[in-house]
PDB file of C-alpha atoms in Angstrom:
ATOM      1  CA  UNK K 101       4.204  16.189  14.182  1.00 96.00           C
ATOM      2  CA  UNK K 102       6.247  15.366  17.424  1.00 96.00           C
ATOM      3  CA  UNK K 103       7.698  17.131  20.271  1.00 97.00           C
ATOM      4  CA  UNK K 104      10.643  17.253  21.722  1.00 97.00           C
ATOM      5  CA  UNK K 105      11.317  18.127  25.209  1.00 98.00           C
ATOM      6  CA  UNK K 106      14.973  18.924  27.039  1.00 98.00           C
ATOM      7  CA  UNK K 107      17.474  21.394  28.773  1.00 97.00           C
ATOM      8  CA  UNK K 108      19.828  22.061  26.111  1.00 97.00           C
ATOM      9  CA  UNK K 109      23.501  23.466  26.664  1.00 97.00           C
ATOM     10  CA  UNK K 110      24.552  25.552  23.308  1.00 97.00           C
ATOM     11  CA  UNK K 111      27.799  26.487  23.157  1.00 96.00           C
ATOM     12  CA  UNK K 112      27.846  27.769  19.435  1.00 97.00           C
ATOM     13  CA  UNK K 113      24.202  29.201  18.015  1.00 97.00           C
ATOM     14  CA  UNK K 114      25.290  28.805  14.325  1.00 97.00           C
ATOM     15  CA  UNK K 115      26.681  25.062  15.188  1.00 97.00           C
ATOM     16  CA  UNK K 116      22.982  24.343  16.448  1.00 98.00           C
ATOM     17  CA  UNK K 117      21.410  25.757  13.762  1.00 97.00           C
ATOM     18  CA  UNK K 118      23.687  23.675  11.610  1.00 97.00           C
ATOM     19  CA  UNK K 119      23.133  20.132  13.258  1.00 98.00           C
ATOM     20  CA  UNK K 120      19.109  20.952  12.923  1.00 98.00           C
ATOM     21  CA  UNK K 121      19.321  21.987   9.514  1.00 97.00           C
ATOM     22  CA  UNK K 122      21.777  19.108   7.843  1.00 98.00           C
ATOM     23  CA  UNK K 123      19.195  16.210  10.639  1.00 98.00           C
ATOM     24  CA  UNK K 124      16.336  18.288   8.849  1.00 98.00           C
ATOM     25  CA  UNK K 125      17.432  17.102   5.759  1.00 97.00           C
ATOM     26  CA  UNK K 126      19.082  14.109   5.915  1.00 98.00           C
ATOM     27  CA  UNK K 127      15.238  13.025   7.458  1.00 98.00           C
ATOM     28  CA  UNK K 128      12.700  15.299   5.198  1.00 98.00           C
ATOM     29  CA  UNK K 129      11.568  16.716   8.092  1.00 98.00           C
ATOM     30  CA  UNK K 130      10.740  20.739   9.411  1.00 97.00           C
ATOM     31  CA  UNK K 131      12.390  21.330  12.172  1.00 98.00           C
ATOM     32  CA  UNK K 132      12.124  24.206  14.485  1.00 98.00           C
ATOM     33  CA  UNK K 133      13.662  24.856  18.173  1.00 98.00           C
ATOM     34  CA  UNK K 134      11.960  27.311  20.544  1.00 98.00           C
ATOM     35  CA  UNK K 135      12.945  28.634  23.956  1.00 98.00           C
ATOM     36  CA  UNK K 136      10.276  26.514  26.211  1.00 98.00           C
ATOM     37  CA  UNK K 137       9.691  29.722  28.256  1.00 97.00           C
ATOM     38  CA  UNK K 138       8.014  31.069  25.459  1.00 97.00           C
ATOM     39  CA  UNK K 139       5.624  28.446  24.562  1.00 97.00           C
ATOM     40  CA  UNK K 140       2.468  28.584  26.643  1.00 96.00           C
ATOM     41  CA  UNK K 141       1.369  25.206  25.421  1.00 95.00           C
ATOM     42  CA  UNK K 142       1.260  21.926  23.019  1.00 95.00           C
ATOM     43  CA  UNK K 143      -1.400  24.417  21.326  1.00 94.00           C
ATOM     44  CA  UNK K 144       0.555  27.034  20.926  1.00 95.00           C
ATOM     45  CA  UNK K 145       3.105  25.106  18.290  1.00 96.00           C
ATOM     46  CA  UNK K 146      -0.009  22.926  16.352  1.00 96.00           C
ATOM     47  CA  UNK K 147      -1.905  26.548  16.184  1.00 94.00           C
ATOM     48  CA  UNK K 148       1.215  28.095  14.618  1.00 95.00           C
ATOM     49  CA  UNK K 149       1.835  24.885  12.338  1.00 96.00           C
ATOM     50  CA  UNK K 150      -1.605  24.885  11.314  1.00 95.00           C
ATOM     51  CA  UNK K 151      -1.355  28.768  10.178  1.00 94.00           C
ATOM     52  CA  UNK K 152       1.438  28.461   8.761  1.00 95.00           C
ATOM     53  CA  UNK K 153       1.022  25.622   6.700  1.00 96.00           C
ATOM     54  CA  UNK K 154      -2.114  27.230   5.555  1.00 94.00           C
ATOM     55  CA  UNK K 155      -0.161  30.117   4.622  1.00 93.00           C
ATOM     56  CA  UNK K 156       2.176  28.192   2.556  1.00 94.00           C
ATOM     57  CA  UNK K 157      -0.589  26.078   0.612  1.00 95.00           C
ATOM     58  CA  UNK K 158      -2.393  29.523  -0.291  1.00 93.00           C
ATOM     59  CA  UNK K 159       0.811  30.907  -1.656  1.00 93.00           C
ATOM     60  CA  UNK K 160       0.759  33.932   1.247  1.00 90.00           C
ATOM     61  CA  UNK K 161       4.265  32.699   3.207  1.00 91.00           C
ATOM     62  CA  UNK K 162       5.990  35.130   4.646  1.00 91.00           C
ATOM     63  CA  UNK K 163       9.230  33.219   4.346  1.00 92.00           C
ATOM     64  CA  UNK K 164      10.617  30.746   2.367  1.00 91.00           C
ATOM     65  CA  UNK K 165      11.134  28.241   4.536  1.00 95.00           C
ATOM     66  CA  UNK K 166       8.523  25.917   6.138  1.00 96.00           C
ATOM     67  CA  UNK K 167      10.731  26.355   9.674  1.00 96.00           C
ATOM     68  CA  UNK K 168      11.009  29.793   9.700  1.00 96.00           C
ATOM     69  CA  UNK K 169       7.362  30.564   8.913  1.00 95.00           C
ATOM     70  CA  UNK K 170       6.679  28.434  12.029  1.00 96.00           C
ATOM     71  CA  UNK K 171       8.687  30.790  13.877  1.00 96.00           C
ATOM     72  CA  UNK K 172       7.382  33.357  12.682  1.00 96.00           C
ATOM     73  CA  UNK K 173       3.855  32.430  13.559  1.00 95.00           C
ATOM     74  CA  UNK K 174       4.390  30.713  16.937  1.00 96.00           C
ATOM     75  CA  UNK K 175       5.766  34.095  17.577  1.00 95.00           C
ATOM     76  CA  UNK K 176       3.064  36.696  16.208  1.00 93.00           C
ATOM     77  CA  UNK K 177       5.792  37.955  14.318  1.00 93.00           C
ATOM     78  CA  UNK K 178       6.191  39.063  10.427  1.00 90.00           C
ATOM     79  CA  UNK K 179       9.917  40.370  11.061  1.00 90.00           C
ATOM     80  CA  UNK K 180      11.997  37.609  11.639  1.00 91.00           C
ATOM     81  CA  UNK K 181      14.937  38.767  14.163  1.00 92.00           C
ATOM     82  CA  UNK K 182      12.475  39.436  16.122  1.00 93.00           C
ATOM     83  CA  UNK K 183      10.650  36.208  15.640  1.00 94.00           C
ATOM     84  CA  UNK K 184      13.423  34.243  16.347  1.00 95.00           C
ATOM     85  CA  UNK K 185      13.417  36.231  19.971  1.00 96.00           C
ATOM     86  CA  UNK K 186      11.738  32.496  21.235  1.00 97.00           C
ATOM     87  CA  UNK K 187      13.623  30.721  19.546  1.00 97.00           C
ATOM     88  CA  UNK K 188      17.240  29.085  21.067  1.00 97.00           C
ATOM     89  CA  UNK K 189      19.981  31.052  22.230  1.00 96.00           C
ATOM     90  CA  UNK K 190      23.177  30.194  23.250  1.00 97.00           C
ATOM     91  CA  UNK K 191      23.485  28.715  27.282  1.00 97.00           C
ATOM     92  CA  UNK K 192      21.527  26.301  29.111  1.00 97.00           C
ATOM     93  CA  UNK K 193      17.694  26.979  28.561  1.00 97.00           C
ATOM     94  CA  UNK K 194      14.581  24.427  28.148  1.00 98.00           C
ATOM     95  CA  UNK K 195      13.877  23.922  24.805  1.00 98.00           C
ATOM     96  CA  UNK K 196      10.653  22.465  22.854  1.00 98.00           C
ATOM     97  CA  UNK K 197      11.222  21.511  19.060  1.00 98.00           C
ATOM     98  CA  UNK K 198       8.713  20.805  17.072  1.00 98.00           C
ATOM     99  CA  UNK K 199       9.562  18.330  13.836  1.00 98.00           C
ATOM    100  CA  UNK K 200       6.720  17.434  11.076  1.00 97.00           C
ATOM    101  CA  UNK K 201       6.678  15.424   8.142  1.00 96.00           C
ATOM    102  CA  UNK K 202       9.886  13.099   6.807  1.00 97.00           C
ATOM    103  CA  UNK K 203      11.310  10.607   9.148  1.00 98.00           C
ATOM    104  CA  UNK K 204      10.209  12.082  12.642  1.00 98.00           C
ATOM    105  CA  UNK K 205      11.649   8.655  14.850  1.00 97.00           C
ATOM    106  CA  UNK K 206      15.044   9.420  12.659  1.00 98.00           C
ATOM    107  CA  UNK K 207      14.983  13.054  13.261  1.00 98.00           C
ATOM    108  CA  UNK K 208      14.147  12.647  16.761  1.00 97.00           C
ATOM    109  CA  UNK K 209      17.173  10.041  17.446  1.00 97.00           C
ATOM    110  CA  UNK K 210      19.320  12.076  15.867  1.00 98.00           C
ATOM    111  CA  UNK K 211      18.790  15.401  17.428  1.00 98.00           C
ATOM    112  CA  UNK K 212      19.352  13.817  20.696  1.00 97.00           C
ATOM    113  CA  UNK K 213      22.596  11.975  19.325  1.00 97.00           C
ATOM    114  CA  UNK K 214      24.089  15.194  17.761  1.00 97.00           C
ATOM    115  CA  UNK K 215      22.958  17.859  20.276  1.00 97.00           C
ATOM    116  CA  UNK K 216      23.820  18.784  23.679  1.00 92.00           C
ATOM    117  CA  UNK K 217      19.690  17.801  24.548  1.00 97.00           C
ATOM    118  CA  UNK K 218      18.745  16.434  28.128  1.00 97.00           C
ATOM    119  CA  UNK K 219      15.219  14.988  28.106  1.00 97.00           C
ATOM    120  CA  UNK K 220      13.168  16.954  30.208  1.00 97.00           C
ATOM    121  CA  UNK K 221       9.591  18.054  30.609  1.00 96.00           C
ATOM    122  CA  UNK K 222       9.401  21.464  29.046  1.00 96.00           C
ATOM    123  CA  UNK K 223       6.505  21.609  27.047  1.00 94.00           C
ATOM    124  CA  UNK K 224       4.099  24.141  29.213  1.00 87.00           C
ATOM    125  CA  UNK K 225       6.628  25.297  31.696  1.00 90.00           C
ATOM    126  CA  UNK K 226       6.487  28.841  30.330  1.00 95.00           C
ATOM    127  CA  UNK K 227       7.545  32.293  31.878  1.00 96.00           C
ATOM    128  CA  UNK K 228       4.708  33.971  32.586  1.00 95.00           C
ATOM    129  CA  UNK K 229       6.374  37.244  32.521  1.00 96.00           C
ATOM    130  CA  UNK K 230       8.530  36.406  29.325  1.00 96.00           C
ATOM    131  CA  UNK K 231       5.308  35.332  27.762  1.00 95.00           C
ATOM    132  CA  UNK K 232       3.078  38.096  29.217  1.00 94.00           C
ATOM    133  CA  UNK K 233       5.825  40.561  27.990  1.00 95.00           C
ATOM    134  CA  UNK K 234       7.123  39.311  24.526  1.00 95.00           C
ATOM    135  CA  UNK K 235       2.614  38.892  23.350  1.00 93.00           C
ATOM    136  CA  UNK K 236       2.420  42.603  25.261  1.00 92.00           C
ATOM    137  CA  UNK K 237      -0.199  40.777  27.128  1.00 91.00           C
ATOM    138  CA  UNK K 238      -1.409  42.938  30.003  1.00 90.00           C
ATOM    139  CA  UNK K 239      -3.343  42.553  32.798  1.00 90.00           C
ATOM    140  CA  UNK K 240      -6.467  44.041  31.937  1.00 92.00           C
ATOM    141  CA  UNK K 241      -5.882  41.903  28.924  1.00 89.00           C
ATOM    142  CA  UNK K 242      -5.826  38.968  30.479  1.00 89.00           C
ATOM    143  CA  UNK K 243      -8.734  39.530  33.072  1.00 89.00           C
ATOM    144  CA  UNK K 244     -10.525  39.972  30.726  1.00 90.00           C
ATOM    145  CA  UNK K 245      -9.786  36.484  29.041  1.00 83.00           C
ATOM    146  CA  UNK K 246     -10.197  35.274  32.243  1.00 81.00           C
ATOM    147  CA  UNK K 247      -6.821  34.187  33.211  1.00 76.00           C
ATOM    148  CA  UNK K 248      -6.353  31.759  30.063  1.00 89.00           C
ATOM    149  CA  UNK K 249      -3.403  33.501  28.753  1.00 92.00           C
ATOM    150  CA  UNK K 250      -2.946  30.336  26.201  1.00 91.00           C
ATOM    151  CA  UNK K 251      -6.060  31.489  24.373  1.00 91.00           C
ATOM    152  CA  UNK K 252      -4.907  34.534  24.054  1.00 92.00           C
ATOM    153  CA  UNK K 253      -1.184  34.071  22.886  1.00 93.00           C
ATOM    154  CA  UNK K 254      -2.988  31.670  20.088  1.00 91.00           C
ATOM    155  CA  UNK K 255      -4.952  34.683  19.275  1.00 90.00           C
ATOM    156  CA  UNK K 256      -1.742  36.899  18.540  1.00 89.00           C
ATOM    157  CA  UNK K 257      -0.458  33.891  16.680  1.00 89.00           C
ATOM    158  CA  UNK K 258      -3.871  34.211  14.786  1.00 90.00           C
ATOM    159  CA  UNK K 259      -3.521  38.090  14.188  1.00 87.00           C
ATOM    160  CA  UNK K 260      -0.484  37.443  12.117  1.00 81.00           C
ATOM    161  CA  UNK K 261      -2.949  36.491   9.019  1.00 73.00           C
ATOM    162  CA  UNK K 262      -4.703  39.113   9.645  1.00 62.00           C
ATOM    163  CA  UNK K 263      -2.025  41.755   9.915  1.00 55.00           C
ATOM    164  CA  UNK K 264      -1.377  41.027   6.072  1.00 51.00           C
TER     165      UNK K 264
END
């Protein structure tokens, strides 16, 4: 599993998604792009990917596509339209792109070649207020967790399997 960190300029979201899909098809990799402002750390996405793969192995997946399953778990949401709120949108934004399986190296090269990406350290550079609002984490809950926002987000990710 690789994580590509970059600042992206997305002028046409459909074209961006189409390019990601083409690279995934060509390389056999599962690729999902996230708005880095919602990704608290590497463990957040690794945990989501692990749970998504477990659901797929058990035949309990929500989506038909592995990349969509990744974003559902990462967001802690069953509704695809809500899950995609933490995905890439049009404009210039920090991104983390998860690449798993297939030829990960070729996928990484192709994504940087074909998309308007500028390498940057974006993993863990989240927006605390956006994360807390999206995952509905209040002051009392954060205080009870000794300020460990990452643990609370991973809990939300885990709870998706319970809410089935």
